[in-house]
GROMACS .gro file of C-alpha atoms in nm:
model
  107
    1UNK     CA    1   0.345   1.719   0.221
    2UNK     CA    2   0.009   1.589   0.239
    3UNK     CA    3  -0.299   1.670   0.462
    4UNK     CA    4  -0.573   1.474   0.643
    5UNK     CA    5  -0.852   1.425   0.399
    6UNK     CA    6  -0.645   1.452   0.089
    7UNK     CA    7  -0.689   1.196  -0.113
    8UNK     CA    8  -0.465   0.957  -0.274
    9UNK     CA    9  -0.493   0.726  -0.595
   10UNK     CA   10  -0.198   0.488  -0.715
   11UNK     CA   11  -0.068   0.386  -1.038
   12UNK     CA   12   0.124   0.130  -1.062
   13UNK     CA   13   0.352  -0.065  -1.339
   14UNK     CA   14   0.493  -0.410  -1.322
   15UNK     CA   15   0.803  -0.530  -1.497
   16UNK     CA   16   0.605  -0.879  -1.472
   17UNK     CA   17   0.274  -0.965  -1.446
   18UNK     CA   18   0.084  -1.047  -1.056
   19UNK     CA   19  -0.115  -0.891  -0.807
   20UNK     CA   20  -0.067  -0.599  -0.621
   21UNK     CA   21  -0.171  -0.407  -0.311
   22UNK     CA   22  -0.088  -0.089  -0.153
   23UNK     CA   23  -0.082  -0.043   0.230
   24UNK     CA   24   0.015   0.285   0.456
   25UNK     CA   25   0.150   0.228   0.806
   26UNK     CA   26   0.045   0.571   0.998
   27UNK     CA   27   0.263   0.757   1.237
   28UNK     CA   28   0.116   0.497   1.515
   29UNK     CA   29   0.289   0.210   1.331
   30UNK     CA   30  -0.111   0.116   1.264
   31UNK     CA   31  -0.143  -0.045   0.895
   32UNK     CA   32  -0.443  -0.024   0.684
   33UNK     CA   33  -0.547  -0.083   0.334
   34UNK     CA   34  -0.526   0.204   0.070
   35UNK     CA   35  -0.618   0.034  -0.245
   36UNK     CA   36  -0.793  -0.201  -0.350
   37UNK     CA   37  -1.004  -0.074  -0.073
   38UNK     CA   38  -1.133  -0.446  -0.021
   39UNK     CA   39  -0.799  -0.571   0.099
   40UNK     CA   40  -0.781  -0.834  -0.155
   41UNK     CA   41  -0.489  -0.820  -0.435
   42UNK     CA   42  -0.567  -0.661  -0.791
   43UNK     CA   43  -0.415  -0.809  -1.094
   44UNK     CA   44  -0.146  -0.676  -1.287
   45UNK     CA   45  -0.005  -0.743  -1.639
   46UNK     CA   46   0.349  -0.708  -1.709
   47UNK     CA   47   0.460  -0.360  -1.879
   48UNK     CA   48   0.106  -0.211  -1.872
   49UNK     CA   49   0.007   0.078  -1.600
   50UNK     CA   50  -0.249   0.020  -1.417
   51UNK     CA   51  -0.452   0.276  -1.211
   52UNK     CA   52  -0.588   0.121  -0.928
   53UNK     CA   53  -0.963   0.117  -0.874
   54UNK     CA   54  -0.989   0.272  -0.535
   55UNK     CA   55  -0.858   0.640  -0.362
   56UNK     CA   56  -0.781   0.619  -0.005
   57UNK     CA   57  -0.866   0.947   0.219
   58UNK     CA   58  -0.581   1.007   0.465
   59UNK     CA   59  -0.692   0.985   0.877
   60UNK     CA   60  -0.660   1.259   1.101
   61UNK     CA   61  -0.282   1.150   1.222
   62UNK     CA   62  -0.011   1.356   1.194
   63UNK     CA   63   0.318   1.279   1.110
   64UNK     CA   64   0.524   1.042   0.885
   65UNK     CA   65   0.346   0.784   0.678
   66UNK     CA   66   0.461   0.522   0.496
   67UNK     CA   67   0.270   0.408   0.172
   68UNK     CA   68   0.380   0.027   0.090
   69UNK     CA   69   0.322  -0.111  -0.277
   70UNK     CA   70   0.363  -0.493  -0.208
   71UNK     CA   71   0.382  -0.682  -0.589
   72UNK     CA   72   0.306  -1.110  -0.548
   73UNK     CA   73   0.272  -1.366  -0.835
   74UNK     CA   74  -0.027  -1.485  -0.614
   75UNK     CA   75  -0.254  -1.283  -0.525
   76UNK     CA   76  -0.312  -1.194  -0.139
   77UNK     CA   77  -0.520  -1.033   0.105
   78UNK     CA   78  -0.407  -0.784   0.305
   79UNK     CA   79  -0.474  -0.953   0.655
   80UNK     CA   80  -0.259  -1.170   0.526
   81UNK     CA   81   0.049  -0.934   0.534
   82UNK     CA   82  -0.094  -0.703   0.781
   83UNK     CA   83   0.092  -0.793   1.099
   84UNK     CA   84   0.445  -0.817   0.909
   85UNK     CA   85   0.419  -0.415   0.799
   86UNK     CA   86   0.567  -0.187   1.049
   87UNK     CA   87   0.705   0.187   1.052
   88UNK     CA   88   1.070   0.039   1.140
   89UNK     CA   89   1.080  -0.264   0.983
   90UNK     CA   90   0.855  -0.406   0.665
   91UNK     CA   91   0.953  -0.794   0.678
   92UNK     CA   92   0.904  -0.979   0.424
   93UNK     CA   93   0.623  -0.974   0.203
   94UNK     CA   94   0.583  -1.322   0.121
   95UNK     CA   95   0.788  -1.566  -0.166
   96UNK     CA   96   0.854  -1.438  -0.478
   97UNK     CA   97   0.710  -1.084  -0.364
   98UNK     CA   98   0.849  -0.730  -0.438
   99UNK     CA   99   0.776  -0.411  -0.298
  100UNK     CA  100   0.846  -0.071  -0.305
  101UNK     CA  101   0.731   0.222  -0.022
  102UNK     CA  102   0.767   0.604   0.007
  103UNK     CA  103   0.718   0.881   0.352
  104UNK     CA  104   0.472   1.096   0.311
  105UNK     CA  105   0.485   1.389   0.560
  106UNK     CA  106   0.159   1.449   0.709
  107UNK     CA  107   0.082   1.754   0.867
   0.00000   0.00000   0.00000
């Protein structure tokens, strides 16, 4: 369970080397960027962890959120993927794109 204002940092590793961003879609179905906090994709290399450089403070909305790591051999802006995440159904990411999410339980 998490709480508005905690804060939340990612780590991420790749079993191949691209660019990665991580998105939440709120209990609204409202997406934002959590990190990098400029909405553009940060490189990854392949086997290494990387902490990403930015911590994202959680809103004042209650409920379930979803946090969305989205993995591209390109890399991407968020505004580019923005209207394809939703609560119910993620779409597709783009080509050759991977990604992984988890509920967080806001309260």
């Amino acid at each position: 369970m998490v709480h508005p204002g905690d804060r939340l940092r990612f780590r991420v590793t790749a079993r191949r080397g691209g660019h990665v961003l991580v998105a939440g879609i709120d209990s609204r179905g409202e997406a934002y960027v959590c990190a990098p906090s400029d909405g553009r994709s940060q490189a990854l290399t392949a086997g290494e962890t990387t902490t990403l450089a930015d911590a994202v403070e959680l809103d004042d909305v209650l409920g379930s959120e979803r946090i969305v790591a989205i993995v591209c051999p390109e890399p991407f802006r968020f505004d580019e993927i923005a209207t394809r995440l939703h609560a119910d159904d993620l779409g597709d990411a783009g080509d050759g794109c991977q990604r992984d999410s988890l509920v967080l339980l806001k309260r």
